[in-house]
PDB file of C-alpha atoms and ligand atoms in Angstrom:
ATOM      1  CA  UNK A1259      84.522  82.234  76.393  1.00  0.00           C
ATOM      2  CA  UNK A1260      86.999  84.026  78.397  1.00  0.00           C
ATOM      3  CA  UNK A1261      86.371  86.732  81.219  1.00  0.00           C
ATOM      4  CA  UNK A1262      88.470  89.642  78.839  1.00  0.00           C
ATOM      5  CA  UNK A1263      87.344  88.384  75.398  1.00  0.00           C
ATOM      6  CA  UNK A1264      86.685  91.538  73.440  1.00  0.00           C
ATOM      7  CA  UNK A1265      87.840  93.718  75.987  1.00  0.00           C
ATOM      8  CA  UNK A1266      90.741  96.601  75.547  1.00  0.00           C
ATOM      9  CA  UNK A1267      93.215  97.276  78.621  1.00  0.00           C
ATOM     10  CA  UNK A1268      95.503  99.494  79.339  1.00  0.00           C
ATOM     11  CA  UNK A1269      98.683  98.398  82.018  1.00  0.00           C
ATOM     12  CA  UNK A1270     100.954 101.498  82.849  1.00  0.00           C
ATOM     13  CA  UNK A1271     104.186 100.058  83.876  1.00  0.00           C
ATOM     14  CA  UNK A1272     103.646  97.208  82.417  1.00  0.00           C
ATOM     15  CA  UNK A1273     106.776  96.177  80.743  1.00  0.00           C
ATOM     16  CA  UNK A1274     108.335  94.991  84.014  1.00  0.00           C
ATOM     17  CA  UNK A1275     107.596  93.133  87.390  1.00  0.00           C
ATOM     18  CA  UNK A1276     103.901  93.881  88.516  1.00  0.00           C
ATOM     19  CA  UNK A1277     102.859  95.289  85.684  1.00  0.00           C
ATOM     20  CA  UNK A1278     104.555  92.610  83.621  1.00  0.00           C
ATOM     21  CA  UNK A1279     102.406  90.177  85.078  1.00  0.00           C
ATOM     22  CA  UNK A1280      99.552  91.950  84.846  1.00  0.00           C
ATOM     23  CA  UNK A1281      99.627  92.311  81.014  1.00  0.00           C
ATOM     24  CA  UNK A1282     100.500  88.357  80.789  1.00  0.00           C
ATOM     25  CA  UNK A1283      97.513  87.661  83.326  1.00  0.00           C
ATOM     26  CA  UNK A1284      94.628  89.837  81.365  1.00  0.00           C
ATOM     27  CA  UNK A1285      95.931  88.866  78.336  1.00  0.00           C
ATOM     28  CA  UNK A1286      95.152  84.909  79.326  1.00  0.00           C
ATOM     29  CA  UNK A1287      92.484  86.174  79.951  1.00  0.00           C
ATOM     30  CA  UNK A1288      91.504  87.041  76.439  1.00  0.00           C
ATOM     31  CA  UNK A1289      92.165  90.919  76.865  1.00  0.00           C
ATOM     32  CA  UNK A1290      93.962  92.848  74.088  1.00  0.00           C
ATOM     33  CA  UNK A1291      96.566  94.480  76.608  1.00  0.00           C
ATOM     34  CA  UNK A1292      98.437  97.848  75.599  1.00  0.00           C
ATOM     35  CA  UNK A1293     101.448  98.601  77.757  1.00  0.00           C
ATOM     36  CA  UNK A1294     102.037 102.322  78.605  1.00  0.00           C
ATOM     37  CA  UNK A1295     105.825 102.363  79.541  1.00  0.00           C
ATOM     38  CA  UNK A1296     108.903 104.729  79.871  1.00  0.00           C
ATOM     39  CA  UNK A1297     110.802 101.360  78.924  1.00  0.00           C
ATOM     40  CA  UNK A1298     108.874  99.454  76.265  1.00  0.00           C
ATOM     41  CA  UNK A1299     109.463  96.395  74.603  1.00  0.00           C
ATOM     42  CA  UNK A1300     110.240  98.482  71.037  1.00  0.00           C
ATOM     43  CA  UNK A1301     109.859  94.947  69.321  1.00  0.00           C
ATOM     44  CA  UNK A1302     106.039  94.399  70.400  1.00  0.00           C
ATOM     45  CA  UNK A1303     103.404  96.584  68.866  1.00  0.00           C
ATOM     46  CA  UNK A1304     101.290  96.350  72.120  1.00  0.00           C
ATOM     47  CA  UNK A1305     103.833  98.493  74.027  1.00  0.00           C
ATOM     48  CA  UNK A1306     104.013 102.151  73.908  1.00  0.00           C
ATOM     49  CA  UNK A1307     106.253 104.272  74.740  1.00  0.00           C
ATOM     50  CA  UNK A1308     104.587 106.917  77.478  1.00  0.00           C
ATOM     51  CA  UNK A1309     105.397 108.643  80.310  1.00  0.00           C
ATOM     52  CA  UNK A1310     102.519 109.010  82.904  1.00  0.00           C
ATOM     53  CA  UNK A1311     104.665 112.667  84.290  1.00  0.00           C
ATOM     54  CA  UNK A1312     103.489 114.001  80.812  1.00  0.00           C
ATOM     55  CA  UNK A1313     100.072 114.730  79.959  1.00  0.00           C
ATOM     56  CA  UNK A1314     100.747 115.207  76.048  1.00  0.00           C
ATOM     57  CA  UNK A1315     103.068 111.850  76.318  1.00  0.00           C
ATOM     58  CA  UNK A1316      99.645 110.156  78.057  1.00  0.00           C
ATOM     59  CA  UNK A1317      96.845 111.603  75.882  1.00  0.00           C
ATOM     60  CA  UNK A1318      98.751 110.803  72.578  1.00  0.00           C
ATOM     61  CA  UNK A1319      99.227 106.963  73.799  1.00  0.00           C
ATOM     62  CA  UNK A1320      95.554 107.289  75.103  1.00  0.00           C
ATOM     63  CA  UNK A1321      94.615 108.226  71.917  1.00  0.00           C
ATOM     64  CA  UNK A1322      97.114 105.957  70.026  1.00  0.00           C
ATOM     65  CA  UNK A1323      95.083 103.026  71.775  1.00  0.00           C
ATOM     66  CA  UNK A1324      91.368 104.044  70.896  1.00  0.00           C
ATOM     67  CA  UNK A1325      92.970 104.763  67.557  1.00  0.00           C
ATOM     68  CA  UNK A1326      94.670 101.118  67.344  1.00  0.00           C
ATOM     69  CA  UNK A1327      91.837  99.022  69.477  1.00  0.00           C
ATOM     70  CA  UNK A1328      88.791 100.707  69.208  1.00  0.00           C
ATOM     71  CA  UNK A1329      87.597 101.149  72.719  1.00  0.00           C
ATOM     72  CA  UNK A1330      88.887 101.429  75.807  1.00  0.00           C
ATOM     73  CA  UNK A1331      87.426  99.196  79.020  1.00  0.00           C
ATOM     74  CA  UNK A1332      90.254  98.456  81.650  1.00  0.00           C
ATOM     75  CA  UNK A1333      92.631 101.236  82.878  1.00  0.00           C
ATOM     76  CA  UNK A1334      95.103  99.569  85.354  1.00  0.00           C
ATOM     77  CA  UNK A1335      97.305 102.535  86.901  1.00  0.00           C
ATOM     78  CA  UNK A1336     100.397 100.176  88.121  1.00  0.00           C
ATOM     79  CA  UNK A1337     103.337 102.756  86.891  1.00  0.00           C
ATOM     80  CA  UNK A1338     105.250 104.070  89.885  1.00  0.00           C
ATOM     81  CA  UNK A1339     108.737 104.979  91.628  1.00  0.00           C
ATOM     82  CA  UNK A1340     109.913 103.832  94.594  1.00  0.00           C
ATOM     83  CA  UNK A1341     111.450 107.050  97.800  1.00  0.00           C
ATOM     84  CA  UNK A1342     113.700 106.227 100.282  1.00  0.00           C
ATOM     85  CA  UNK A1343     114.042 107.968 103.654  1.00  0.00           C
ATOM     86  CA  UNK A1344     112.302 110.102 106.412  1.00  0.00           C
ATOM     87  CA  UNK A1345     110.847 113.462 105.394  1.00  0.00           C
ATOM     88  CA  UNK A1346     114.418 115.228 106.235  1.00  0.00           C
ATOM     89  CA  UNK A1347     116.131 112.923 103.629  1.00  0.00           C
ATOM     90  CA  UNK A1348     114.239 114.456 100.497  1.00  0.00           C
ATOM     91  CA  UNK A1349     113.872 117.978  98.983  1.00  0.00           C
ATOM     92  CA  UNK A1350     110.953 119.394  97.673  1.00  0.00           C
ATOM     93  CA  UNK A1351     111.636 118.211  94.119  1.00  0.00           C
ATOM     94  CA  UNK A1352     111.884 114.866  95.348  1.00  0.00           C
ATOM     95  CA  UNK A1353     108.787 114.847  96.807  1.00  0.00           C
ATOM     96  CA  UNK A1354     107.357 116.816  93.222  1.00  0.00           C
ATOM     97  CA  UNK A1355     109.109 114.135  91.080  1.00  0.00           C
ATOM     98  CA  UNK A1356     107.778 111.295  93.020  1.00  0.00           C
ATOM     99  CA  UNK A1357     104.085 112.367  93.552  1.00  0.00           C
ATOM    100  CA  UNK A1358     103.771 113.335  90.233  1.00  0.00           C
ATOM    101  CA  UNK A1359     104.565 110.283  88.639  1.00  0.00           C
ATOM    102  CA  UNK A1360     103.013 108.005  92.051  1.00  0.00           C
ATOM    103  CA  UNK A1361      99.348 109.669  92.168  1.00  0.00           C
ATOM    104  CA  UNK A1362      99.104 112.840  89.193  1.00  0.00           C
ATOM    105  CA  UNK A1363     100.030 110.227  86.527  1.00  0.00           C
ATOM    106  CA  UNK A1364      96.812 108.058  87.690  1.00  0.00           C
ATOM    107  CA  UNK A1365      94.544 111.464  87.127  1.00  0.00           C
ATOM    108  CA  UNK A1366      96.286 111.898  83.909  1.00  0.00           C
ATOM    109  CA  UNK A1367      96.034 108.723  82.475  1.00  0.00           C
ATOM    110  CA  UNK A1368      92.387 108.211  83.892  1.00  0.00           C
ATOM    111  CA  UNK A1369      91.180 111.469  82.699  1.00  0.00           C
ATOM    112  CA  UNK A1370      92.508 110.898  79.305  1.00  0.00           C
ATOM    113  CA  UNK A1371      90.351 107.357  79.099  1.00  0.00           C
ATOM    114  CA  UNK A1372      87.135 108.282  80.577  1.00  0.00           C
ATOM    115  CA  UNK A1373      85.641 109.412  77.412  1.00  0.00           C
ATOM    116  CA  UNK A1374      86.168 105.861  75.984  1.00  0.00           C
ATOM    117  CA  UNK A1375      85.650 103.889  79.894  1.00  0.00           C
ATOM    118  CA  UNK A1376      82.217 105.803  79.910  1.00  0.00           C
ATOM    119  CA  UNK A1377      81.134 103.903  76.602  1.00  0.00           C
ATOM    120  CA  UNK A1378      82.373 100.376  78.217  1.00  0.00           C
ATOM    121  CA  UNK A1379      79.407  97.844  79.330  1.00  0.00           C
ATOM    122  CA  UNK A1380      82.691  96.529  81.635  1.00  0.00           C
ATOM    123  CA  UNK A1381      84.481  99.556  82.489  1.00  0.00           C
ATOM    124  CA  UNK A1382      86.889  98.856  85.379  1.00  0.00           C
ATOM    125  CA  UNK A1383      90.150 100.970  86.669  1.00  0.00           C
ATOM    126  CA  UNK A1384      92.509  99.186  89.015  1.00  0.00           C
ATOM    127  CA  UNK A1385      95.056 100.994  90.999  1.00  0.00           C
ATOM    128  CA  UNK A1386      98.145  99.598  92.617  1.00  0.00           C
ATOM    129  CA  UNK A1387      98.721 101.295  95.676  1.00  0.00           C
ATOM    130  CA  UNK A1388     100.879  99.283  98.616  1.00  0.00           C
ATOM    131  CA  UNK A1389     101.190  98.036 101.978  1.00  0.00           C
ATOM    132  CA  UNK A1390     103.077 101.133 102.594  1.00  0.00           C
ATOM    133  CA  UNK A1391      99.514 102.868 102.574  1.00  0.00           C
ATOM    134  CA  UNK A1392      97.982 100.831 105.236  1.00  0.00           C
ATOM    135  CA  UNK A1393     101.369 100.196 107.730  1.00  0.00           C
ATOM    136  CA  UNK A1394     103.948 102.265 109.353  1.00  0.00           C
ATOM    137  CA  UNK A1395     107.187 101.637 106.954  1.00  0.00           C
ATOM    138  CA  UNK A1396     111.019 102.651 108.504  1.00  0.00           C
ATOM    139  CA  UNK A1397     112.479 105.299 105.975  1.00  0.00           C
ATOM    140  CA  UNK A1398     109.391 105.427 103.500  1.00  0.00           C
ATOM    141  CA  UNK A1399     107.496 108.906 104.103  1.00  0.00           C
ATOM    142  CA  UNK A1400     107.448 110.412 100.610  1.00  0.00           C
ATOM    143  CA  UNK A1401     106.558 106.697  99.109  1.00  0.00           C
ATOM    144  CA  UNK A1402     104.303 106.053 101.468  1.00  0.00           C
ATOM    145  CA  UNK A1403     102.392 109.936 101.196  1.00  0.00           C
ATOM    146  CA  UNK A1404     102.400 108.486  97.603  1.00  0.00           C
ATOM    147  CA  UNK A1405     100.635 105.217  98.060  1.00  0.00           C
ATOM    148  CA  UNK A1406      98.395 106.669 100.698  1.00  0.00           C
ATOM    149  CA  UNK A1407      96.946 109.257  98.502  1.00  0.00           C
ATOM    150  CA  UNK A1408      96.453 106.118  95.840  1.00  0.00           C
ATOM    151  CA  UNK A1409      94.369 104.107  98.272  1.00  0.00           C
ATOM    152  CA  UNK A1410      92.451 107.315  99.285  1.00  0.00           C
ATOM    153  CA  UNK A1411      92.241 108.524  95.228  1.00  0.00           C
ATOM    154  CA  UNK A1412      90.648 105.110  94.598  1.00  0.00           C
ATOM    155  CA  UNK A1413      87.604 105.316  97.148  1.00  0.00           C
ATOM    156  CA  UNK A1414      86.853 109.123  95.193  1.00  0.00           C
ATOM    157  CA  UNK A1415      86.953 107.607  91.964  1.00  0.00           C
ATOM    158  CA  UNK A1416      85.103 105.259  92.698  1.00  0.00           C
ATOM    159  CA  UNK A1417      82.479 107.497  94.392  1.00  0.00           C
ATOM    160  CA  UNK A1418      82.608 109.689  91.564  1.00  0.00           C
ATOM    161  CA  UNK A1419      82.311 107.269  88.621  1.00  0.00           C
ATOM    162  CA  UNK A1420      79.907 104.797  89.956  1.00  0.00           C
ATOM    163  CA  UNK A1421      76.453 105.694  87.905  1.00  0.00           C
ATOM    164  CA  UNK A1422      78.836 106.523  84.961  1.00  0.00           C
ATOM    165  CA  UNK A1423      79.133 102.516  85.386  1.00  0.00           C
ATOM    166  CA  UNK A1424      83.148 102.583  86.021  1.00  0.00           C
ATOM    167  CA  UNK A1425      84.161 100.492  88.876  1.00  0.00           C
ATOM    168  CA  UNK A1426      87.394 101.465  90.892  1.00  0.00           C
ATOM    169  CA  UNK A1427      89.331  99.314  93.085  1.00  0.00           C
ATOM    170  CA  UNK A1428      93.283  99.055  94.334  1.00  0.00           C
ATOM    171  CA  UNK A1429      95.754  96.623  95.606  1.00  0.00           C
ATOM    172  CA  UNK A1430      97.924  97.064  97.915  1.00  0.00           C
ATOM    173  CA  UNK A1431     100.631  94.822  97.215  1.00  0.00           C
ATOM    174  CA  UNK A1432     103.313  93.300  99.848  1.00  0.00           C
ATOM    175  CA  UNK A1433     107.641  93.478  99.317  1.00  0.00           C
ATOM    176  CA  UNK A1434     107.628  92.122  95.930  1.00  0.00           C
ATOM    177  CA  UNK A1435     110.030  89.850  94.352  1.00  0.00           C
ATOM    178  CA  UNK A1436     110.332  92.001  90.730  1.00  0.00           C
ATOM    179  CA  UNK A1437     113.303  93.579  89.247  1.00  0.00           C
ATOM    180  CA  UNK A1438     112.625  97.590  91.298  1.00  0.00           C
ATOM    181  CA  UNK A1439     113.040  95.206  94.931  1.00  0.00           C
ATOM    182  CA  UNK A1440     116.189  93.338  93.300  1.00  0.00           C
ATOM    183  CA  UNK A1441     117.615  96.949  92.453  1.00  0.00           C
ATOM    184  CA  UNK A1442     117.132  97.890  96.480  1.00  0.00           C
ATOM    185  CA  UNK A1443     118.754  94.823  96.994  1.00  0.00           C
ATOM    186  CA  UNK A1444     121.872  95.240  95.076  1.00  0.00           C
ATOM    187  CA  UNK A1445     122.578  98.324  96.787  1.00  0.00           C
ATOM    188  CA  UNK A1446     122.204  96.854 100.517  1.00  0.00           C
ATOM    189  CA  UNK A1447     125.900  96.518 101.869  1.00  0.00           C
ATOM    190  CA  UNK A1448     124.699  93.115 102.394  1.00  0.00           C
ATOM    191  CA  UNK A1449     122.155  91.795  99.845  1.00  0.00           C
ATOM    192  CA  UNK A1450     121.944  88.393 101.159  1.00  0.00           C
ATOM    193  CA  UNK A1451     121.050  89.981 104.671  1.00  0.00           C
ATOM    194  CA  UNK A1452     118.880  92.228 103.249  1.00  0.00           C
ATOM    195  CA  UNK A1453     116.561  89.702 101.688  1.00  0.00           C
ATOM    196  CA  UNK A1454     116.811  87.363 104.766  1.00  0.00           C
ATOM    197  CA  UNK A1455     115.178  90.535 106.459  1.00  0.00           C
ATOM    198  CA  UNK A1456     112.431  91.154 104.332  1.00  0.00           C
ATOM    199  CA  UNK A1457     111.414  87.546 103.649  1.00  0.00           C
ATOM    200  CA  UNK A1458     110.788  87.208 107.706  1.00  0.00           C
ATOM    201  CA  UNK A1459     109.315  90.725 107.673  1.00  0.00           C
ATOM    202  CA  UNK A1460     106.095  88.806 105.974  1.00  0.00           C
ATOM    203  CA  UNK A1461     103.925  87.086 108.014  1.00  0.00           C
ATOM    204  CA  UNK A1462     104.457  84.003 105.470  1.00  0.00           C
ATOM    205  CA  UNK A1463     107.861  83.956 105.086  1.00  0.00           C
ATOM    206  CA  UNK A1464     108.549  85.349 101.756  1.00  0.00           C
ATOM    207  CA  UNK A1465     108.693  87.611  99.488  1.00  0.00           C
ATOM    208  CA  UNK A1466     105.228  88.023  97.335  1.00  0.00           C
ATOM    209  CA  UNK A1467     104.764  86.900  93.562  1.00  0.00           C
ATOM    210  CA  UNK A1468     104.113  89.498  90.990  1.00  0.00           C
ATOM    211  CA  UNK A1469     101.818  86.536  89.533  1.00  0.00           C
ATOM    212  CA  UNK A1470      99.756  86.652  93.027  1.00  0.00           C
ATOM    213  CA  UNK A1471      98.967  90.604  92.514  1.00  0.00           C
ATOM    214  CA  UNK A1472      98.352  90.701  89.144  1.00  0.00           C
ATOM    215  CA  UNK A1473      95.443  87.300  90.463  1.00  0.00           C
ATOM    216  CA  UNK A1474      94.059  89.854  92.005  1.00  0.00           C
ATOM    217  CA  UNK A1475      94.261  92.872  89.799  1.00  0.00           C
ATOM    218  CA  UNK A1476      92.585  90.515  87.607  1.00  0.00           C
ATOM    219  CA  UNK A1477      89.784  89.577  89.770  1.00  0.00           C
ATOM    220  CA  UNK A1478      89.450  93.372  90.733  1.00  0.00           C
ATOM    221  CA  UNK A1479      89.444  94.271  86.960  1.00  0.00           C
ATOM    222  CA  UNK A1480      86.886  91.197  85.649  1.00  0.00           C
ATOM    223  CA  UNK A1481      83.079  92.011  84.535  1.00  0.00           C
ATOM    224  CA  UNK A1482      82.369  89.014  86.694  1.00  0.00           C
ATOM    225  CA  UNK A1483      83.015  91.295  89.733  1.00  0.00           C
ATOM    226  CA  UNK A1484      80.356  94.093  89.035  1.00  0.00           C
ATOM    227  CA  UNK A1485      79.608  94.473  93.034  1.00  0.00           C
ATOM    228  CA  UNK A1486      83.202  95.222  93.649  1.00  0.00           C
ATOM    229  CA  UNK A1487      83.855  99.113  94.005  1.00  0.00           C
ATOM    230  CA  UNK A1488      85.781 101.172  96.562  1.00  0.00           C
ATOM    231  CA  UNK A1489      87.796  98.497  98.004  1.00  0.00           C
ATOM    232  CA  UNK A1490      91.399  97.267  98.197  1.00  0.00           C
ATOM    233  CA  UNK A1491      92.733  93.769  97.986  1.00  0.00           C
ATOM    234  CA  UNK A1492      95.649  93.604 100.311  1.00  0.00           C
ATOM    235  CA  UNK A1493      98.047  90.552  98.773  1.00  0.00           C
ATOM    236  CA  UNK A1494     101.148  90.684 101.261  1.00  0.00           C
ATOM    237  CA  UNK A1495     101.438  87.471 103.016  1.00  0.00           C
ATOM    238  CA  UNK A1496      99.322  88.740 105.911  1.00  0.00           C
ATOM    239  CA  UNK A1497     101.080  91.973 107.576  1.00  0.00           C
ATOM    240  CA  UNK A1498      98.608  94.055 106.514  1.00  0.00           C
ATOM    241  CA  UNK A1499      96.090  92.271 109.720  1.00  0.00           C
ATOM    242  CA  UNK A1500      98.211  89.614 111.600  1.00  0.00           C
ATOM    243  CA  UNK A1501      99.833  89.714 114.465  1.00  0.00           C
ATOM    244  CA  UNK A1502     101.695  86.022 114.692  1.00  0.00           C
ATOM    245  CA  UNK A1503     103.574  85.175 117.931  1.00  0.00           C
ATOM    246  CA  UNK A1504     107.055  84.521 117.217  1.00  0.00           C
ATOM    247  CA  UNK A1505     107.708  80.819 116.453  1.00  0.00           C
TER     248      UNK A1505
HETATM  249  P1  LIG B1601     109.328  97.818  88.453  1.00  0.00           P
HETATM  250  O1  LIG B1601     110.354  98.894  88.641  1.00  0.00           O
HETATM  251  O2  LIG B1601     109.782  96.395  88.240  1.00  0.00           O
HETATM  252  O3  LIG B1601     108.347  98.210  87.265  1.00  0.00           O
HETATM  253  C1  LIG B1601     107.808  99.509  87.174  1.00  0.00           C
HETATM  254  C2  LIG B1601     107.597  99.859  85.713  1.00  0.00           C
HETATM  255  O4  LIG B1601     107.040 101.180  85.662  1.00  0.00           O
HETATM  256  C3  LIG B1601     108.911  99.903  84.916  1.00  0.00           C
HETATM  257  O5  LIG B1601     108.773  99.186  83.703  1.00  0.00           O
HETATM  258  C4  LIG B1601     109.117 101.401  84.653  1.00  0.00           C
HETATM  259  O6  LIG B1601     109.777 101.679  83.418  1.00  0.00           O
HETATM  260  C5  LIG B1601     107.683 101.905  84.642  1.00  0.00           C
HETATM  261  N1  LIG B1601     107.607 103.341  84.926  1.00  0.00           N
HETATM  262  C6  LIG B1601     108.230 104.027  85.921  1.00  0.00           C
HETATM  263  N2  LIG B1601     107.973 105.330  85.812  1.00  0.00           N
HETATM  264  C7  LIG B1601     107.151 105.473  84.735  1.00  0.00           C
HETATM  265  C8  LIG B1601     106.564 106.595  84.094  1.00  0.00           C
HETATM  266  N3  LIG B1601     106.790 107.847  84.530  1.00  0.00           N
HETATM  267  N4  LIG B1601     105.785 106.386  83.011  1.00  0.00           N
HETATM  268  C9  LIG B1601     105.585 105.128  82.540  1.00  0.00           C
HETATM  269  N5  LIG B1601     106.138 104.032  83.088  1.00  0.00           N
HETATM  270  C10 LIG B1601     106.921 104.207  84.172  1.00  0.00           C
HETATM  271  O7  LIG B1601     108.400  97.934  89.753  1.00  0.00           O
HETATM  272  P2  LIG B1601     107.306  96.936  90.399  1.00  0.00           P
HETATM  273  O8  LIG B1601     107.912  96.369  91.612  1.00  0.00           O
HETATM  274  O9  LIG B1601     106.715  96.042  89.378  1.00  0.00           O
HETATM  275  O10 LIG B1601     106.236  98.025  90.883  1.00  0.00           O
HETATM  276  C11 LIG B1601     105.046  98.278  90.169  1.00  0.00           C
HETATM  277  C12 LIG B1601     104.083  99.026  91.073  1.00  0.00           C
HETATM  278  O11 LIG B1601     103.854  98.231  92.238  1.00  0.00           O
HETATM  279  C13 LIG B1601     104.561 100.391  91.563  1.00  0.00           C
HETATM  280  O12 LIG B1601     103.476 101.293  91.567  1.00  0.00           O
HETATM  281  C14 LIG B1601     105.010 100.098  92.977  1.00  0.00           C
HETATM  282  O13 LIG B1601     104.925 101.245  93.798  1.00  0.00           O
HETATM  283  C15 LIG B1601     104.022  99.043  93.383  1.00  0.00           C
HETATM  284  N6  LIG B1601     104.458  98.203  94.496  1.00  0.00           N
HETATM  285  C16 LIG B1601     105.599  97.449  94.388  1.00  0.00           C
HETATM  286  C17 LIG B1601     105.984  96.661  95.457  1.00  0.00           C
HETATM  287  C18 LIG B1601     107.234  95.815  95.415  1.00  0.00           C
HETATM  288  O14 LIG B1601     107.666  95.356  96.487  1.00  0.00           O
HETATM  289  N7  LIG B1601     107.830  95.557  94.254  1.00  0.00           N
HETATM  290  C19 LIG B1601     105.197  96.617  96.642  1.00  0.00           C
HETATM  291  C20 LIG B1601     104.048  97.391  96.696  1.00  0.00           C
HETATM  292  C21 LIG B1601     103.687  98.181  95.614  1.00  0.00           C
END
């Protein structure tokens, strides 16, 4: 018997990095995984093709799933979009674009699957919010007002959906080595430079997996962690709490 056997997830961005490994990890785990993505895989049935900025685009894949599935018990709101800069550096559609997709498309796609997360005996939402939330990043403000409201979004649902039997967690995931950070990358004026930097920005000296998150999305997300509400699972090499002396 596996932890997901006969359970239904859903994994917004999940056709690439984080989310990618998220879908893999769940479905090892015996989950039935559909992929809610502006860039599915058009080849595999489980992906569709959704857009968490549009509440018609989320409540027809919502209901597309229920349709296809038959219930709904794991909601894992990973979709997102990266903001560069200090608060001059962006204009108020910027900042619209970006929280809309970063923190409304977790409402939408939660509100759209409560109906069927409320009739789950393992009803669990995981959000991926980010180090950016908990530490003071150079040239991240509208990102990080993004992930912030995520990590502070997850302790309200939580609160809110806790005798309904839904349990809400977040992580808050370390640089990342996944396609968005190799995009940043690419346009440094030095990418090897650039990568040097980040690697001995973490406490352990490299970049983090997608495989560790989606660990602990996993354990976050499992029935086997019914005491676990309200909380966030930091997975970034340590510079979340450490303070190391330099070697
Ligand atoms: P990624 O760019 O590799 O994957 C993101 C996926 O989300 C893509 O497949 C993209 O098509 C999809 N997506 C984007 N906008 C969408 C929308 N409106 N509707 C549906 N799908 C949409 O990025 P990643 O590095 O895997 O990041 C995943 C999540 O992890 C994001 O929320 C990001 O903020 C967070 N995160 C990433 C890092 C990192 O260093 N990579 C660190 C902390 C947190």
């Amino acid at each position: 018997m596996n932890e997901f056997d006969n359970l239904v997830a859903i994994v917004t961005g999940g056709a690439s990095g984080i989310g990618a490994a998220i879908t893999r990890r769940l479905g090892a785990g015996g989950a039935q995984v559909a992929v809610f993505d502006l860039q599915p895989d058009a080849a595999d049935p489980s992906h569709f093709a959704v857009n968490v900025a549009d509440d018609a685009s989320v409540r027809a894949g919502v209901a597309a799933v229920a349709e296809r599935y038959g219930r709904i018990d794991i909601v894992i709101n990973n979709a997102g979009i990266g903001a560069q800069g200090t608060i001059a550096d962006n204009d108020d559609d910027e900042w619209a674009r970006v929280l809309n997709i970063n923190v409304i498309g977790i409402a939408r796609v939660t509100r759209a699957a409560l109906p069927y997360l409320r009739e789950s005996p393992s009803a669990a939402i995981v959000n991926t919010s980010s180090i950016a939330a908990t530490a003071g990043l150079p040239a991240r403000a509208l990102y990080t007002a993004s992930k912030g409201a995520v990590l502070s979004l997850t302790r309200a649902m939580a609160a809110d959906h806790l005798r309904e039997g839904i349990r809400v967690n977040c992580v808050n995931p370390g640089t990342a080595d996944t396609p968005w950070v190799s995009r940043l990358l690419d346009s440094a004026a030095d990418p090897a430079a650039e990568r040097a930097a980040l690697n001995a920005r973490q406490p352990h000296g490299r970049l983090v997996k997608a495989d560790e998150v989606a660990d602990a999305v996993a354990y976050l997300a499992s029935p086997r962690s019914g005491s676990t509400t309200g909380t966030s699972i930091a997975v970034d090499g340590g510079m979340q709490d450490l303070r190391l002396r330099p070697e």
